XYZ file of C-alpha atoms in Angstrom:
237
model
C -8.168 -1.046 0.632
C -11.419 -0.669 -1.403
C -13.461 2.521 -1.147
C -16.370 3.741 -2.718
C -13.844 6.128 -3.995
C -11.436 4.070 -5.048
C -8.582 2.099 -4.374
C -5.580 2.741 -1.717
C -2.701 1.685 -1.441
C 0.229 1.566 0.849
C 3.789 -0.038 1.686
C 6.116 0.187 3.910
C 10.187 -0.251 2.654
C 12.388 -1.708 5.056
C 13.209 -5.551 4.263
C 15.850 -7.625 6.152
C 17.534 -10.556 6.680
C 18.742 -9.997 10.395
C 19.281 -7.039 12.458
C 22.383 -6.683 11.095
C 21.574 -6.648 7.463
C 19.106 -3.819 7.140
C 17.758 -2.279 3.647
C 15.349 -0.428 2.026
C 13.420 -1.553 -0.923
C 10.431 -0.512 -2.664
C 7.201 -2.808 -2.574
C 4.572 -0.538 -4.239
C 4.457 -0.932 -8.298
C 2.214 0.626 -10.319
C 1.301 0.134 -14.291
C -1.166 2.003 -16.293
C -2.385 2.091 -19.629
C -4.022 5.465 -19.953
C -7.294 5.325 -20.410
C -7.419 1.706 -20.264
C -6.395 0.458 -17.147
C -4.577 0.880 -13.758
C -2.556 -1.802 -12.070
C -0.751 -2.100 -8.483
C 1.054 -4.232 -7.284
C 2.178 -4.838 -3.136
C 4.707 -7.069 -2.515
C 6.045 -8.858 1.073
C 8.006 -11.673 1.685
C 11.615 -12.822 0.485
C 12.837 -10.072 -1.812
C 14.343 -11.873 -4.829
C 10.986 -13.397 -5.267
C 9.309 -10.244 -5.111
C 11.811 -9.141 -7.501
C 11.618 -11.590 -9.882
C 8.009 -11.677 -10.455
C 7.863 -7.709 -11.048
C 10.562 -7.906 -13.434
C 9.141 -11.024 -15.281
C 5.589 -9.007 -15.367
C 7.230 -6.177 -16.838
C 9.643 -8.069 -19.629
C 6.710 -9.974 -20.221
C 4.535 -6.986 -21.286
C 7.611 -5.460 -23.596
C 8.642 -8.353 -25.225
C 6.753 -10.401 -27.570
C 6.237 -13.863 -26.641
C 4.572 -17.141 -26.253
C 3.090 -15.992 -23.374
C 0.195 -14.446 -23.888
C -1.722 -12.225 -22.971
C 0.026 -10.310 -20.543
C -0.539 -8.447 -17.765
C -1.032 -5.176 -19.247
C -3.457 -7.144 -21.904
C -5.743 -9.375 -20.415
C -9.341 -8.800 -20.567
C -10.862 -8.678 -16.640
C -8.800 -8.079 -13.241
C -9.090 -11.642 -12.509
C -6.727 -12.581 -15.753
C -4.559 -9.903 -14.124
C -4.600 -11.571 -10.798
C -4.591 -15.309 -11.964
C -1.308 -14.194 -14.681
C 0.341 -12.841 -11.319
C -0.213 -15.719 -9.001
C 1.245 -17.927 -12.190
C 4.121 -15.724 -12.388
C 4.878 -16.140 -8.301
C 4.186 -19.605 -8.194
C 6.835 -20.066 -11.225
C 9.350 -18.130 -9.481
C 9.044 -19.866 -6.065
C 9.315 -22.954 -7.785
C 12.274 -21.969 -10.034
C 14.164 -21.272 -6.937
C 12.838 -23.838 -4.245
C 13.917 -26.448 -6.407
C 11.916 -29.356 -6.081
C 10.775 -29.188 -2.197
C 7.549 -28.144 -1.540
C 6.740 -24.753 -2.502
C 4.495 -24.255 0.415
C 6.655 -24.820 2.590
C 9.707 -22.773 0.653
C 12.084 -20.158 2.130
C 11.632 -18.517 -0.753
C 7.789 -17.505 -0.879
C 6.226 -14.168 -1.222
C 2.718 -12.673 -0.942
C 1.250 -10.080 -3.005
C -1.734 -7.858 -3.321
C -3.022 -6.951 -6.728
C -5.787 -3.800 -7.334
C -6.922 -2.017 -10.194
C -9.498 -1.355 -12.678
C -10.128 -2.027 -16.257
C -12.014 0.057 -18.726
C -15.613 -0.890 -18.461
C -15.543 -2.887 -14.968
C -15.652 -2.284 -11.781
C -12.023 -1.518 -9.685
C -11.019 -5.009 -7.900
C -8.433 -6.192 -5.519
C -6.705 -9.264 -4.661
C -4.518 -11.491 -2.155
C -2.474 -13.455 -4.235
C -0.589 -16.301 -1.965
C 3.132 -17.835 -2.164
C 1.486 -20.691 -3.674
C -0.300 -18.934 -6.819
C -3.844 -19.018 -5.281
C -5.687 -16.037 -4.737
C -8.920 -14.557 -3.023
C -10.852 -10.963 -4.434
C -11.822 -8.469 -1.476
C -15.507 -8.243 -0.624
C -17.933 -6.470 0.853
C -16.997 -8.706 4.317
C -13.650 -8.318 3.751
C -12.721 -4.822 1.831
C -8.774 -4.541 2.814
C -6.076 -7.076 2.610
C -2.696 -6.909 4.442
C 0.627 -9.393 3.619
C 3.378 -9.123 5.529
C 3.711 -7.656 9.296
C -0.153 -7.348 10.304
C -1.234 -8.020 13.762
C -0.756 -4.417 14.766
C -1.996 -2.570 12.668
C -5.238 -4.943 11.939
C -7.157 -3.869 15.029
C -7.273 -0.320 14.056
C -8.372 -0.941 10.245
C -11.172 -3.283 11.410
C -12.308 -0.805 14.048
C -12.113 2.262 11.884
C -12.693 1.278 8.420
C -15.718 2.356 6.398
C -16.193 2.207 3.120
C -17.903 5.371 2.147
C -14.674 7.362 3.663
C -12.642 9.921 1.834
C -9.288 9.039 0.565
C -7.788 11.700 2.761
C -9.147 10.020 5.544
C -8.624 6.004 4.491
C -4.557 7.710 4.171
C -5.294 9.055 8.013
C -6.228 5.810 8.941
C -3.318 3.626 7.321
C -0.878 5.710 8.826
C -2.545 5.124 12.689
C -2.046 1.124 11.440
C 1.505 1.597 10.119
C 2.161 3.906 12.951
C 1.255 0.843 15.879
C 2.990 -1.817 13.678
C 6.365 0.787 13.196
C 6.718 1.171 17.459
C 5.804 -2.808 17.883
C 8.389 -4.549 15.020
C 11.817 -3.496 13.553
C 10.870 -5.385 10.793
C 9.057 -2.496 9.356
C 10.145 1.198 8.128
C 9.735 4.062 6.912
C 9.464 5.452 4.169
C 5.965 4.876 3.218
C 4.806 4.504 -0.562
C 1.366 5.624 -1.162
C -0.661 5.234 -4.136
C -4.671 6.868 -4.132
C -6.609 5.391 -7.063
C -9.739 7.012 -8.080
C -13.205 4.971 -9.823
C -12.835 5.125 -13.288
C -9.954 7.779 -13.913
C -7.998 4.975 -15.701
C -4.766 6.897 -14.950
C -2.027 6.703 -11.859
C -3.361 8.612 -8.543
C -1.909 10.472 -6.161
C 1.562 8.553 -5.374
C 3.557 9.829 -2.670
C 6.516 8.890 -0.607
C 6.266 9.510 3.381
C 9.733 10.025 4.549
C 10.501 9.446 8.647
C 10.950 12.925 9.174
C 7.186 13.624 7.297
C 5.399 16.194 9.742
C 2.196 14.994 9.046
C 3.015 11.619 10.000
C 4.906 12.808 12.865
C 1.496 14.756 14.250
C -0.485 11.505 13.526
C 1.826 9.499 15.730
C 1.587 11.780 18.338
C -1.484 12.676 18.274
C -2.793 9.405 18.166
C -0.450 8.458 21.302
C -2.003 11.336 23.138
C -5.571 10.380 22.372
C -4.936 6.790 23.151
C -3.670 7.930 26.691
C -6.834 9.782 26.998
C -9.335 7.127 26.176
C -7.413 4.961 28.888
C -7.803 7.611 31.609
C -11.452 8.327 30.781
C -12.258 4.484 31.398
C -14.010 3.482 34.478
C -11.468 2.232 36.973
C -10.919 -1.339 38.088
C -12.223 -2.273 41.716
C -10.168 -5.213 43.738
């Protein structure tokens, strides 16, 4: 999510490949070089895809090759974004085989934010295929993964010029309606708060299911939600 602020970030853990095979898994990365630049990384889809591209990002970065430059070097957050999507598309291809990768089991989506020394902070959608789109004005969030739930709230709610502590109010009220309406997602919850131009890692927390916080927030949004019903005009047959 782009602020004025900032960047936000958040993920939930669970991943699984049937309701008997249930695990937990983290999809939040973050890189910096301090006083240089800030990079995060959200991944969603099939795990070993995921997988693979964060560890081919990071050996990429540590050891010398042809490939460059990495990551961790290039010159504007679109490099960064554009070296991901390459990365993800090489991977789905690598273990599609030759079918079509759009149409692979093995895809994954992935959101990319950060900022670079001198430029502005920037975040991106980066698709199974390698393509990408930069958030906007129009369109300052991005979600991958489970999002029909939670979408309603962040498009009702968001504003740009809110505080971080209040953009982390508001993602838990999305992850809370997505967590009561799919399995498919868990807690814990990885956060990561960015700041403009700090050029170092945020705040990065980890909400566990037993968080109180999180626990009032559920409630309390539950509560208020029941409220707002009742003190709706009433249907007339």
């Amino acid at each position: 999510m782009r602020l004025d602020k900032g960047l936000i970030f958040m993920s939930d853990t669970r991943t699984n490949a049937g309701v008997d095979n249930v695990s937990m898994f983290r999809k939040l990365f973050t890189w910096s070089v301090p006083g240089e630049r800030v990079i995060t990384i959200l991944t969603a889809g099939n795990l070993a895809t995921s997988q693979a591209v964060i560890n081919l990002l990071e050996e990429r970065s540590k050891i010398p090759d042809e490939r460059r430059p990495t990551f961790l070097e290039a010159p504007t957050m679109f490099q960064v974004a554009n070296l991901v999507g390459e990365t993800l598309r090489e991977c789905v291809r690598r273990q599609a085989g030759e079918g079509p990768v759009s149409e692979s089991p093995f895809g994954a989506s992935l959101i990319v934010g950060g900022q670079i020394k001198g430029m502005e902070p920037r975040l991106f959608l980066v698709y199974p295929e390698g393509n990408f789109i930069e958030a906007s004005e129009e369109t300052p969030f991005f979600q991958i993964g489970e999002t029909k739930y939670g979408r309603p709230i962040l498009v009702r709610a968001y504003e740009r010029s809110m505080s971080m502590e209040d953009a982390v109010k508001l993602l838990f009220v999305s992850f809370d309606s997505t967590l009561k309406a799919n399995l498919s997602v868990g807690m814990p919850l990885d956060i990561h708060a960015y700041e403009t131009d700090s050029f170092q890692p945020g705040i990065q927390r980890r909400i566990e299911a037993d968080d109180p916080y999180f626990g009032q927030i559920s409630s309390g949004w539950g509560d208020a939600l029941k409220t707002a019903f009742n003190a709706l005009p009433d249907y007339k047959f």
